[in-house]
Coordinates of C-alpha atoms in Angstrom, one line a residue:
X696 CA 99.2 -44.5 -19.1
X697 CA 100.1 -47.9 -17.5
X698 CA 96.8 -50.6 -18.0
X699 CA 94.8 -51.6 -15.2
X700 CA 93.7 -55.2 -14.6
X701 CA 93.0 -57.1 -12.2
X702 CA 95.6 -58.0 -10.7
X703 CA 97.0 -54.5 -10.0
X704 CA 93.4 -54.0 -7.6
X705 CA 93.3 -57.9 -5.8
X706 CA 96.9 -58.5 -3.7
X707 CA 99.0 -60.9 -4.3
X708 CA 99.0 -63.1 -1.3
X709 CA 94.7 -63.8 -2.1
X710 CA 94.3 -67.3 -2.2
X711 CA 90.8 -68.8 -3.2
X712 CA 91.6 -72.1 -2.7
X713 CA 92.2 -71.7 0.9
X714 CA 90.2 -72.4 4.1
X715 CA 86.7 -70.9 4.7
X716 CA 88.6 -68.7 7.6
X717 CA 91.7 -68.1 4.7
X718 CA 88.8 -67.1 2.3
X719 CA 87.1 -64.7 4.8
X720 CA 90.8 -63.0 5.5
X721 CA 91.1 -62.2 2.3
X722 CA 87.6 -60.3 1.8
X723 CA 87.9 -58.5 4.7
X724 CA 91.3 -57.3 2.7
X725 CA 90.1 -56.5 -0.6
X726 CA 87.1 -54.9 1.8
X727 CA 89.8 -52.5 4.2
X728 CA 91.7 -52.2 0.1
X729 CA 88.3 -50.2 -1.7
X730 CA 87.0 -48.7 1.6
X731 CA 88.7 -46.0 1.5
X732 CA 89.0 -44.8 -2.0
X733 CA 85.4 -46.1 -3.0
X734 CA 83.2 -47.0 -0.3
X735 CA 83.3 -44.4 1.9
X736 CA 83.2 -41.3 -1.0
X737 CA 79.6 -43.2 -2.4
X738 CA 78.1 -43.8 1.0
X739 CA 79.2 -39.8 2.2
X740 CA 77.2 -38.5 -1.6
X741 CA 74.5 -40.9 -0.4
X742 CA 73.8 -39.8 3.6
X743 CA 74.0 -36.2 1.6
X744 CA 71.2 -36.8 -0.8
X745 CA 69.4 -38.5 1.9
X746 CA 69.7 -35.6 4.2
X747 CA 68.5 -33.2 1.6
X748 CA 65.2 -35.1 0.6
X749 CA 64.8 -36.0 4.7
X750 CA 64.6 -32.0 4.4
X751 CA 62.6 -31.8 1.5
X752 CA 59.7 -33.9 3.2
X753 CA 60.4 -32.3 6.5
X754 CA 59.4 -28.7 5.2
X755 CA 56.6 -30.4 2.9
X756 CA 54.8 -31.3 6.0
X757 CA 55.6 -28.9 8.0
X758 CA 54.0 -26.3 5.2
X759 CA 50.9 -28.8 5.4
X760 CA 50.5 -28.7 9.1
X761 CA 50.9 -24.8 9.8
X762 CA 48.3 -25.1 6.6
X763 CA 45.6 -27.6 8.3
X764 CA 45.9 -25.4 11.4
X765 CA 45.3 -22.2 9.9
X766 CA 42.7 -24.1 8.3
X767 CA 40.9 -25.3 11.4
X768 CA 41.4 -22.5 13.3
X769 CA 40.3 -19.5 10.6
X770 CA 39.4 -21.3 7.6
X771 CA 35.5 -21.1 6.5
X772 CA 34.0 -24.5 5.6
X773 CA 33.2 -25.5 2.3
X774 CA 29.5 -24.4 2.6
X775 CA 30.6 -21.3 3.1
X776 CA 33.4 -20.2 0.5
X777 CA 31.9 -21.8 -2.0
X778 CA 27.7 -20.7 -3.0
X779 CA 25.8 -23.6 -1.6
X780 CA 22.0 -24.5 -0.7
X781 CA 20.5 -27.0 0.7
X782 CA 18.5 -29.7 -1.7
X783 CA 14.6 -28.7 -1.7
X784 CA 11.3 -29.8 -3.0
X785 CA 9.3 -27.3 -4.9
X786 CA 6.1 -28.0 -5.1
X787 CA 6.0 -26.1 -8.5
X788 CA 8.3 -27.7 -10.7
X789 CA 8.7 -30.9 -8.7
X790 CA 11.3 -33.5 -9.0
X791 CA 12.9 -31.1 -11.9
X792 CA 14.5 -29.4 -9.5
X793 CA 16.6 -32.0 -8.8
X794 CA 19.1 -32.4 -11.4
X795 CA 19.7 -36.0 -13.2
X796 CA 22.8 -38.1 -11.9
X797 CA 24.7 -40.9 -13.2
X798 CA 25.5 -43.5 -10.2
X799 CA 28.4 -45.8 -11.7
X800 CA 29.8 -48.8 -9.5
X801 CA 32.3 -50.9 -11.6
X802 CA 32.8 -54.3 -10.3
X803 CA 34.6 -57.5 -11.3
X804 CA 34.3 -61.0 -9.6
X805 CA 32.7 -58.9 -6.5
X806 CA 31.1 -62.0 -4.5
X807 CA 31.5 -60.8 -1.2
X808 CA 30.3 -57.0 -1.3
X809 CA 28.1 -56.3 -4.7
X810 CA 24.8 -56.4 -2.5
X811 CA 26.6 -53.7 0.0
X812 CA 27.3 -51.2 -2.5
X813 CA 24.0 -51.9 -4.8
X814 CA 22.1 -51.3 -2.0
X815 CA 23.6 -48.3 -0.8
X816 CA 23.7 -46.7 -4.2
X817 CA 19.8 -47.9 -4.6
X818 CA 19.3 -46.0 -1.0
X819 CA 20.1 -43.0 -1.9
X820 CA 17.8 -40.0 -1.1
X821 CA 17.4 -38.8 -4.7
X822 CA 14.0 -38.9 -6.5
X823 CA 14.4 -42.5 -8.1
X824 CA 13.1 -40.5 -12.1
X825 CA 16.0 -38.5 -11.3
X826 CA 18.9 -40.9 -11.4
X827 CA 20.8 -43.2 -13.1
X828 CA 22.4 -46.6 -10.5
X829 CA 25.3 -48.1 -13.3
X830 CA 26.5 -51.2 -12.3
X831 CA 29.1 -51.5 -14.6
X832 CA 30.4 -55.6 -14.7
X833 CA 33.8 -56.6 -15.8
X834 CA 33.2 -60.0 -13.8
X835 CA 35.3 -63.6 -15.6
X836 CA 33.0 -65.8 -13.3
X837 CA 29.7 -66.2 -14.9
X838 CA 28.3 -67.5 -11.6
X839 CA 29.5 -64.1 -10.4
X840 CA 27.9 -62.0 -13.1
X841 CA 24.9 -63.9 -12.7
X842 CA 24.1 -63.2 -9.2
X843 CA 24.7 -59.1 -10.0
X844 CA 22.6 -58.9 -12.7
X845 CA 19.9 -60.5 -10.8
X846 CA 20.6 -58.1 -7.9
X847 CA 20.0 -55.5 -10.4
X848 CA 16.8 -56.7 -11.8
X849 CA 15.7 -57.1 -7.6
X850 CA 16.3 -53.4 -7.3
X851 CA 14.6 -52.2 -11.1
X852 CA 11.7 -54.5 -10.0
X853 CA 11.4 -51.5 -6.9
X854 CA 11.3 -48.9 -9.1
X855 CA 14.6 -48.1 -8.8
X856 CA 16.6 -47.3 -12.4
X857 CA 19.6 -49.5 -12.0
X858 CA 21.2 -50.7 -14.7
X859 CA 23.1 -54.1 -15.5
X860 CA 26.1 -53.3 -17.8
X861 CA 28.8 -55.5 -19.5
X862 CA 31.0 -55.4 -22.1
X863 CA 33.2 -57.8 -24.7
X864 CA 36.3 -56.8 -23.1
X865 CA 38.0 -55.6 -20.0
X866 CA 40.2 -52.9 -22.2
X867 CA 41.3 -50.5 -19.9
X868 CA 40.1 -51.9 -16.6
X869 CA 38.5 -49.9 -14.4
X870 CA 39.0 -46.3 -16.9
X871 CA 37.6 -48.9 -19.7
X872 CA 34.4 -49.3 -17.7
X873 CA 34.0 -46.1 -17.0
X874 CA 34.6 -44.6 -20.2
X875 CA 32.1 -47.0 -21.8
X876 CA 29.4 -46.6 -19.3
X877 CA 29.3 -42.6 -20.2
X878 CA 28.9 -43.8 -23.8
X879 CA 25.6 -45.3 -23.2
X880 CA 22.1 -43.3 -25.0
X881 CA 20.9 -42.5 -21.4
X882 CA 23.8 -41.0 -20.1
X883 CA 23.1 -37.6 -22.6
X884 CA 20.4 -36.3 -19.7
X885 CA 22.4 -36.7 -17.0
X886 CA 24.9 -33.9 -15.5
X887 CA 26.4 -35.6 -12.7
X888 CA 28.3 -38.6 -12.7
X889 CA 29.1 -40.4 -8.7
X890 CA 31.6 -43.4 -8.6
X891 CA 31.8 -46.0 -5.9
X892 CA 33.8 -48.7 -5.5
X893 CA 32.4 -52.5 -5.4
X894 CA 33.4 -51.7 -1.5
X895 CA 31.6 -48.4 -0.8
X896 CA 28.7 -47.5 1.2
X897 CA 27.5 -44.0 0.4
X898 CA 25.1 -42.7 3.6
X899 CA 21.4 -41.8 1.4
X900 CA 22.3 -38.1 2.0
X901 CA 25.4 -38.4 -0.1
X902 CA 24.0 -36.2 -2.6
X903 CA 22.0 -33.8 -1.5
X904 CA 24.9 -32.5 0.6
X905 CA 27.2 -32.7 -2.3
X906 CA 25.4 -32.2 -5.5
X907 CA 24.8 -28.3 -4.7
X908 CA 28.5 -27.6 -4.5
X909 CA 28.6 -28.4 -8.2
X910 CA 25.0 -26.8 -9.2
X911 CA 25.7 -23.3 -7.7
X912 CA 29.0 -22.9 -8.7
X913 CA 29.7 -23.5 -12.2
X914 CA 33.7 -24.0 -12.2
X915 CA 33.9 -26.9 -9.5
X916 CA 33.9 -30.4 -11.3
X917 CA 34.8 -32.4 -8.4
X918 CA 33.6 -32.8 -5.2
X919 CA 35.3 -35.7 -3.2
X920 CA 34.7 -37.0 -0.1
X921 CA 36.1 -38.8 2.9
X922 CA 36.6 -42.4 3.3
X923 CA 35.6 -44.3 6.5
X924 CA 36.7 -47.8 7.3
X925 CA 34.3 -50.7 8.2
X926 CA 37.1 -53.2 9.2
X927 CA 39.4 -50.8 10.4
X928 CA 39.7 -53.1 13.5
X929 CA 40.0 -56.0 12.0
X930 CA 43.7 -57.1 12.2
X931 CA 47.4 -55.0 13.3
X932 CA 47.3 -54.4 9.0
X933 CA 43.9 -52.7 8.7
X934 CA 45.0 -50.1 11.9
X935 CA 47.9 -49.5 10.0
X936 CA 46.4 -48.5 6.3
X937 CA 44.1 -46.4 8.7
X938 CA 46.9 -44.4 10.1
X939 CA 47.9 -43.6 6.3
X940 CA 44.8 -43.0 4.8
X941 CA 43.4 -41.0 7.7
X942 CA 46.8 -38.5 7.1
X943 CA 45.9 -38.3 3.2
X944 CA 42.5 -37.3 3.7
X945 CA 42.6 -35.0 7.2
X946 CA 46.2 -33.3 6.0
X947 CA 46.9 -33.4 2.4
X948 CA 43.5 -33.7 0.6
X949 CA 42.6 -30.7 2.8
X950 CA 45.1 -28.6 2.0
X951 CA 44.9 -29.1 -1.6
X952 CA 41.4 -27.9 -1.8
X953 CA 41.5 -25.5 0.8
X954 CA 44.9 -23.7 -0.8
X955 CA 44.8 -24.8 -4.9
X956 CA 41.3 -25.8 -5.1
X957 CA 43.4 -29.1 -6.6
X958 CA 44.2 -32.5 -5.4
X959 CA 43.7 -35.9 -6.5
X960 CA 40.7 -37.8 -7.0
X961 CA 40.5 -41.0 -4.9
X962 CA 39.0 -43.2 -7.9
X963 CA 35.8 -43.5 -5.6
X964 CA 33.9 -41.7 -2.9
X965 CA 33.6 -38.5 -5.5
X966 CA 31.4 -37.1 -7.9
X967 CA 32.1 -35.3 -11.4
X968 CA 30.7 -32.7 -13.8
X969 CA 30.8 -34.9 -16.6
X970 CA 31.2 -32.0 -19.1
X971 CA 34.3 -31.4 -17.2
X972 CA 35.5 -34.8 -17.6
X973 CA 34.8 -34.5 -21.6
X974 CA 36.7 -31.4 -21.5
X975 CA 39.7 -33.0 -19.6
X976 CA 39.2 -36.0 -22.7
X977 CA 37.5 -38.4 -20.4
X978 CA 39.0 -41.2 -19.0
X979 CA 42.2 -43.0 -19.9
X980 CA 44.2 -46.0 -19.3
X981 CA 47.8 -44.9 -19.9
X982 CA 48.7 -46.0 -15.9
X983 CA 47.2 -47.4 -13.1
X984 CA 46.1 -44.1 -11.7
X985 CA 43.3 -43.4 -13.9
X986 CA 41.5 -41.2 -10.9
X987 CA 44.5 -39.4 -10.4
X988 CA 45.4 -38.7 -14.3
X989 CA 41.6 -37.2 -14.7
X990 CA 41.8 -35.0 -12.0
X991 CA 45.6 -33.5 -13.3
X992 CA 43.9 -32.8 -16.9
X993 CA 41.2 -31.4 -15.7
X994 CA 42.9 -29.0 -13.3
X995 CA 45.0 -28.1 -16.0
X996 CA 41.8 -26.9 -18.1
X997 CA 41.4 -24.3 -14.9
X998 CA 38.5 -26.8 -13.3
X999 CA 38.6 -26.4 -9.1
X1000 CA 37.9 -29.5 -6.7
X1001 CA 36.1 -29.2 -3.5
X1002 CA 36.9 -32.0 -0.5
X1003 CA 34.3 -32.6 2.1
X1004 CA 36.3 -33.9 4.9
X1005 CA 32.7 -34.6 7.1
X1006 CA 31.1 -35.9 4.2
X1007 CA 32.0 -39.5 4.8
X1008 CA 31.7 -43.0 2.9
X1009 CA 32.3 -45.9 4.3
X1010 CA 34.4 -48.4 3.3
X1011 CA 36.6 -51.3 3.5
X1012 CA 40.5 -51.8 3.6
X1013 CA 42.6 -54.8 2.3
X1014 CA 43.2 -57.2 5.1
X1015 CA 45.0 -59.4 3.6
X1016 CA 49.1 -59.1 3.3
X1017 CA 48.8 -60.1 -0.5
X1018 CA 46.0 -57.8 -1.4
X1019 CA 47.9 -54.7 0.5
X1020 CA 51.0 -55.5 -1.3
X1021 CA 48.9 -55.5 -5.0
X1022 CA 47.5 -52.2 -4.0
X1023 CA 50.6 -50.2 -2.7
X1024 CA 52.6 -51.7 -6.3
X1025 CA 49.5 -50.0 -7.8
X1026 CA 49.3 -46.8 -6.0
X1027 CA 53.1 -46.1 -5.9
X1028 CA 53.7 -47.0 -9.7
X1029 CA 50.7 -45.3 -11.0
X1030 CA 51.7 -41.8 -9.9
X1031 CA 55.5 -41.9 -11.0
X1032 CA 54.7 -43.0 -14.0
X1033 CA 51.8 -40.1 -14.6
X1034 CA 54.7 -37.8 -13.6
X1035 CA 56.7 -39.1 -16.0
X1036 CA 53.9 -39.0 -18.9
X1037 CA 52.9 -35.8 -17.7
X1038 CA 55.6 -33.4 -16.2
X1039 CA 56.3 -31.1 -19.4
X1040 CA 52.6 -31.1 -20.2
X1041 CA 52.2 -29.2 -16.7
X1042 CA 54.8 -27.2 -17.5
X1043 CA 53.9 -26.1 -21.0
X1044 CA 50.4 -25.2 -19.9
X1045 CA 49.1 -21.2 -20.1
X1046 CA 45.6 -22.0 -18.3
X1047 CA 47.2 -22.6 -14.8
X1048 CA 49.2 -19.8 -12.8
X1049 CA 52.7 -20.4 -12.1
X1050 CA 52.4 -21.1 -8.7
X1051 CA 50.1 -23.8 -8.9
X1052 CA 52.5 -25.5 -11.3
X1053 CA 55.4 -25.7 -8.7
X1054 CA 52.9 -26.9 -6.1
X1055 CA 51.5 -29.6 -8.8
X1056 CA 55.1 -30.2 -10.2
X1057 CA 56.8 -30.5 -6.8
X1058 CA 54.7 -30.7 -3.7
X1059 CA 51.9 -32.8 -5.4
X1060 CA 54.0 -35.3 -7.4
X1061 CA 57.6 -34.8 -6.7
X1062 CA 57.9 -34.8 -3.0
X1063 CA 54.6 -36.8 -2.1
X1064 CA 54.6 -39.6 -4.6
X1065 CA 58.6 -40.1 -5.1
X1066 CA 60.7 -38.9 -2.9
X1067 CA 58.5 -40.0 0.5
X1068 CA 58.8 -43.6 -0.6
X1069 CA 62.6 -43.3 -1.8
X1070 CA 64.1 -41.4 1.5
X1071 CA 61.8 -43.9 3.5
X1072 CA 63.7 -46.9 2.1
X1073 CA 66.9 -45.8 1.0
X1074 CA 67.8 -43.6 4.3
X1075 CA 66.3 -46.0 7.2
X1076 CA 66.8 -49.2 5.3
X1077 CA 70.0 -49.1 3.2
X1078 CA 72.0 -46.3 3.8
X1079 CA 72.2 -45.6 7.6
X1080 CA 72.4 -49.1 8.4
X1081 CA 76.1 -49.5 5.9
X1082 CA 77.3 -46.2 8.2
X1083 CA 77.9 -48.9 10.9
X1084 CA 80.2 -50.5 8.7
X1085 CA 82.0 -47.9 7.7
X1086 CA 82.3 -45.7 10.5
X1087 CA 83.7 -43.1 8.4
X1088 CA 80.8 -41.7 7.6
X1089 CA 78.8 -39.7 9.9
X1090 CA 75.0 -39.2 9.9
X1091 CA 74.2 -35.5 11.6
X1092 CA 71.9 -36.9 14.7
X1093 CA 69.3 -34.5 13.2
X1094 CA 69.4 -36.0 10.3
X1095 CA 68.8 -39.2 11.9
X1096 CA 66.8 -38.9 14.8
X1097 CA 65.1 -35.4 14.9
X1098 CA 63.8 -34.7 12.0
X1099 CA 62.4 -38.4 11.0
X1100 CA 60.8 -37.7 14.8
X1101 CA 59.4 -34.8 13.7
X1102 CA 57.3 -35.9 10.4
X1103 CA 56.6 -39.3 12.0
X1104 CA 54.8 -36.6 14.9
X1105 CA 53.0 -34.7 11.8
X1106 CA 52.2 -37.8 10.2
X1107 CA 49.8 -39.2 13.2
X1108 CA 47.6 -36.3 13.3
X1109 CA 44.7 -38.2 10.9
X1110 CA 44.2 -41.0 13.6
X1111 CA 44.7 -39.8 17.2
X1112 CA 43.1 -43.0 18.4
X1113 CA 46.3 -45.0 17.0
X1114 CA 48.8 -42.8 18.8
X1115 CA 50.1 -45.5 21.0
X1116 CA 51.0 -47.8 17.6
X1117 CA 52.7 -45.2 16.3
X1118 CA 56.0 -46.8 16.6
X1119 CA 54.9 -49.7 15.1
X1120 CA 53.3 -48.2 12.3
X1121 CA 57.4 -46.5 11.5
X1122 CA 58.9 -49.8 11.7
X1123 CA 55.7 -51.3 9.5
X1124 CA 56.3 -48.1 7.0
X1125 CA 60.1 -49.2 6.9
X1126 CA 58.6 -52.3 5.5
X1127 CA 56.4 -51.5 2.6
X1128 CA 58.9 -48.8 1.8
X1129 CA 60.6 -51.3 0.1
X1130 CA 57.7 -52.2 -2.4
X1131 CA 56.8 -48.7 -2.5
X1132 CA 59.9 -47.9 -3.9
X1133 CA 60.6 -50.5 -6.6
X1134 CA 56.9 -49.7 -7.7
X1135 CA 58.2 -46.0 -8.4
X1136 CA 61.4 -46.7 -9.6
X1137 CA 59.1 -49.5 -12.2
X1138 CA 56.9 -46.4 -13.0
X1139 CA 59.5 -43.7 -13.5
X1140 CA 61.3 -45.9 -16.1
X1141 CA 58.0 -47.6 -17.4
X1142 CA 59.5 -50.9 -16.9
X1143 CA 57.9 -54.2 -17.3
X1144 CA 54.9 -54.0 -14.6
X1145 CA 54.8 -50.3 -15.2
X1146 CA 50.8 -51.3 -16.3
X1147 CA 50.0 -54.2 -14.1
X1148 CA 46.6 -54.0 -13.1
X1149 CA 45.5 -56.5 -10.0
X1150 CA 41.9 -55.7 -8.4
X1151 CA 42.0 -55.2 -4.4
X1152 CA 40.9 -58.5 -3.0
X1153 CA 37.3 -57.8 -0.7
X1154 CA 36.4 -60.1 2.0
X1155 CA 32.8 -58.6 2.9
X1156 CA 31.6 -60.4 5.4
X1157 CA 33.5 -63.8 4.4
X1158 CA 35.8 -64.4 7.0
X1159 CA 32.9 -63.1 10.2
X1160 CA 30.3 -66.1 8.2
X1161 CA 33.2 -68.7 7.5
X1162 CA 33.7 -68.7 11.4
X1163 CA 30.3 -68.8 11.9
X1164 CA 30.0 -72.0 10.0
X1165 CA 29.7 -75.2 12.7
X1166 CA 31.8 -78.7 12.4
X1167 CA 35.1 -79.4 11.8
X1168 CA 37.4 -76.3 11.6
X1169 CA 39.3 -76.0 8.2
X1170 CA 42.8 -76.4 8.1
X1171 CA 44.9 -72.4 7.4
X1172 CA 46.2 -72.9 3.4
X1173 CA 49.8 -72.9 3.3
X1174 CA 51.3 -71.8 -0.1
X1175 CA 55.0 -71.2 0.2
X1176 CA 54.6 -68.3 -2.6
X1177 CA 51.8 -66.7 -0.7
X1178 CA 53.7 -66.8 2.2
X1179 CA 57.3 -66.6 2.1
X1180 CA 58.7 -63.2 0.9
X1181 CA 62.5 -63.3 0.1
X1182 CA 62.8 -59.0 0.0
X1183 CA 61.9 -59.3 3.4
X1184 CA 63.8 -62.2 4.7
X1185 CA 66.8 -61.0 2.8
X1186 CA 66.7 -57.6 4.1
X1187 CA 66.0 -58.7 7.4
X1188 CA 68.9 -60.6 7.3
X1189 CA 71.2 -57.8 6.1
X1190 CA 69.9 -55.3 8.9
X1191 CA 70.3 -58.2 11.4
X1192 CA 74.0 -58.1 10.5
X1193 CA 74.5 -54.5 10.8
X1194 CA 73.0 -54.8 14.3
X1195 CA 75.1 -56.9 15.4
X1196 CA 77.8 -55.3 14.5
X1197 CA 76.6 -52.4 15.6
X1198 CA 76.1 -53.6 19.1
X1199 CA 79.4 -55.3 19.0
X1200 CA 81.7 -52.2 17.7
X1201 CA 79.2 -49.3 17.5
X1202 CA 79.1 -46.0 18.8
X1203 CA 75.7 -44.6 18.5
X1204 CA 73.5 -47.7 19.7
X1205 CA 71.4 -48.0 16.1
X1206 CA 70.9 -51.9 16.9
X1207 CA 68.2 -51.1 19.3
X1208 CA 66.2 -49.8 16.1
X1209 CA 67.7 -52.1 13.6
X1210 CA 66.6 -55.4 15.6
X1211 CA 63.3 -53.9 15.6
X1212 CA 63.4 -53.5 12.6
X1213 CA 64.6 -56.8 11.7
X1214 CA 61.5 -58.2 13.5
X1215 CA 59.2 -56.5 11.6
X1216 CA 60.9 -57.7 8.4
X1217 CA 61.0 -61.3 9.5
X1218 CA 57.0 -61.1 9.7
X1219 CA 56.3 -59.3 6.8
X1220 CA 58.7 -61.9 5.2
X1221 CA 56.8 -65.3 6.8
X1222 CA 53.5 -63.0 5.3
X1223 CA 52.1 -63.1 9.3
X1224 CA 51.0 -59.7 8.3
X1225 CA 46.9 -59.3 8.4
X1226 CA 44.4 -61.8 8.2
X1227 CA 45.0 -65.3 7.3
X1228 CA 42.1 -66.5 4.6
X1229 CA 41.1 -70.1 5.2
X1230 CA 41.3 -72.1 2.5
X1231 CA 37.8 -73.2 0.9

């Protein structure tokens, strides 16, 4: 068999020491000499496994929507599938009746909202012998850690049992926290554990209208509920996390518990049998989703979950481009790398039917946590964008128009109030698609920021008393890194290309979506994305 080098694939009249024109001659030759045997057979197995995962989340959520609409129209509420009664005093036995609950809120550096959430927590209409407030502080600013634990002592000084706790080390983050703060002597009495972000704002009937889902019926451990938005309005960003969040929690956290009994803990917003987090084997650190790993073990030990979708706490979204990006690294790395960990455990178990494996297997973690993110970017960003390059390759229009039409449709169900930014909210999904997935990719393979752990920047009420301050307006911080975002820039670049070619030698008029696109690229890359924090 004759060798092959080199100079049997490049033609012999390429000259690289000729002209810039000369030079770009002769790469658009070697281009026309692999298009056909290379390019074009990788970019036709590419639009294929695009198409089938386009199809895969198409029937995912169109299983969830005839789901949520069976379950609005016939479905009975929580309350009544499940035994539940409303909380009483009896006169005979007295606050006994009311079982003892652990109320944890782990913080670090929470300047801006740790009086919100202590208060709230401390509000709660609970007889105050009868629970636990945790305020479990992982803050590096001692100024910080002063003013909670003086916040606490305010509150204990009330009567209220709220408890200041720290520790040597933040081990484990948030799960480290957690885990310790169930460790502590006066934890033994209590049979309930809540958890509430630094952020959240429970309403003081929080547990008396969730509590009783977990006293009557003795194989719930979770009941989680829905989260509401203080500062939805804040900025273009915050209406756009809305739009997401409101999907996960109207669609696919009701379907979970209203078909499996099963879905994911949010990390916050929920409350747990703590005997059924011991049986799980308590909290763990071994990814970023430590909610999310806690509520697979536990459903694997046959433990249901209960979602109260009008049982609503209130709380407050990343404005911030920086934050947002942080978060979405965490949230879209945590899960595929608790697939990874995880996957053969599910499938080795005996306590769980079969059923409910393929729906935790593939639905749950397969379709929702990796291949949304990858057909998102790869499809709509990479792959039908080089079909106007090599025109050789076709993309079915239903494949490319129809279907993405369709989920986009299904998808802005949660939020009927953002209807008219629906476009918008594609073009900003095209966007964080990209970090998306990378962070999966990172998780899947357990690369190197397969563990990296940044706490969600909260504003509070910063930004509302900063512009309330009078004199001299400060000057907007401009750090280049904060700001400028190469991905971005480079992809909007690469999708500004293809649109103009498109426009210039196309057939099917993609440049009207790929300059859009490129705009919203361009923004997200000059990190005009949110709200701008004034520097201090």
């Amino acid at each position: 068999m004759p060798e092959i080098s080199a100079a049997n694939l490049i033609p012999e009249n390429f000259n690289i020491r000729g002209t810039t024109a000369d030079i770009a001659g002769q790469i658009g030759l070697i281009w026309e000499l692999i298009r056909t045997p290379l390019i074009v057979p990788l970019l036709r197995v590419a639009v294929y496994i695009c198409l089938a995962m386009s199809l895969m989340l198409f029937f995912e959520r169109l299983y969830m929507g005839i789901v949520i609409l069976l379950v609005k129209l016939f479905w009975k509420k929580p309350e009544k599938r499940y035994k539940w009664e409303p909380m009483r005093d009896d006169l005979e036995i007295g606050n006994a009746a009311f079982p003892m609950v652990l109320v944890q809120i782990p913080m670090f550096n929470e300047k801006e909202v740790y009086k919100i959430s202590i208060g709230a927590a401390c509000n709660l209409s609970w007889p105050s012998d009868r629970f636990v407030i945790q305020v479990l502080d992982d803050s590096t600013d001692p100024v910080i850690k002063d003013m909670v634990e003086k916040e606490c002592q305010r509150w204990a000084s009330k009567g209220i049992n709220c408890r200041y706790q720290i520790r040597e080390n933040r081990g484990g983050y948030k799960a480290g926290a957690l885990k310790e703060g169930l460790k502590h002597d006066y934890v033994k009495d209590c049979e309930y554990v809540a958890i509430f972000d630094a952020d959240f704002r429970p309403e003081p009937d929080f547990l008396r209208r969730a509590i009783p889902f977990l006293m009557h019926n003795s194989d719930i451990a979770l009941v989680q509920a829905r989260w509401r938005f203080v500062n939805a309005d804040e900025c273009l960003l915050t209406r756009m996390q809305e739009m997401s969040l409101d999907y996960h929690f109207t669609v696919e956290q009701e379907v979970g518990s209203s078909t499996h009994a099963f879905f994911g803990f949010n990390g916050t917003g929920g409350i747990w049998r703590i005997a059924a987090i011991n049986e799980a084997g308590g909290w763990k650190d071994r990814t970023t989703v430590e909610d999310m790993d806690l509520a697979v073990r536990a459903g694997l030990k046959g433990w249901k979950f209960v979602y109260l979708g009008d049982l609503q706490v209130k709380s407050e979204l990343p404005s911030t481009f920086k934050a947002f990006r942080f978060q979405q690294h965490r949230w879209s790395c945590g899960p595929a790398n608790l697939f990874r960990k995880m996957v053969m455990e599910i499938v080795r178990n005996k306590k769980i039917a079969v059923w409910k494996k393929v729906y935790v297997i593939y639905s749950f973690f397969f379709v929702r946590k990796v291949i949304a993110h990858m057909i998102t970017f790869f499809f709509y960003c990479v792959v039908l964008p080089l079909t106007i390059l090599v025109p050789e390759v076709d993309v079915p229009k239903w494949g490319a128009i129809y279907i993405p039409c369709i989920i986009t449709t299904l998808n802005s169900v949660g939020t009927p109030r953002s209807i008219h930014l629906l476009f918008y909210w594609i073009l900003f999904e095209n966007v964080m698609s990209l970090h998306r997935t990378k962070a999966t990719f990172i998780g899947l393979l357990e690369a190197k920021r397969a563990n990296e752990w940044v706490v969600t920047e909260k504003l509070g009420d910063a930004l509302k008393n900063k512009s309330n301050v009078k004199g001299k307006p400060k000057k907007i911080g401009f750090k280049i890194g904060d700001r400028i975002h190469l991905l971005e820039l480079g992809f909007a670049a690469f999708l500004f290309f293809c649109g103009c070619y498109d426009f210039l030698y196309g057939k099917n008029n993609y440049f009207i979506y790929l300059f859009l696109q490129v705009i919203t690229f361009t923004i997200a890359g000059f990190g005009y994305v949110g709200t701008i924090v004034p520097s201090s």
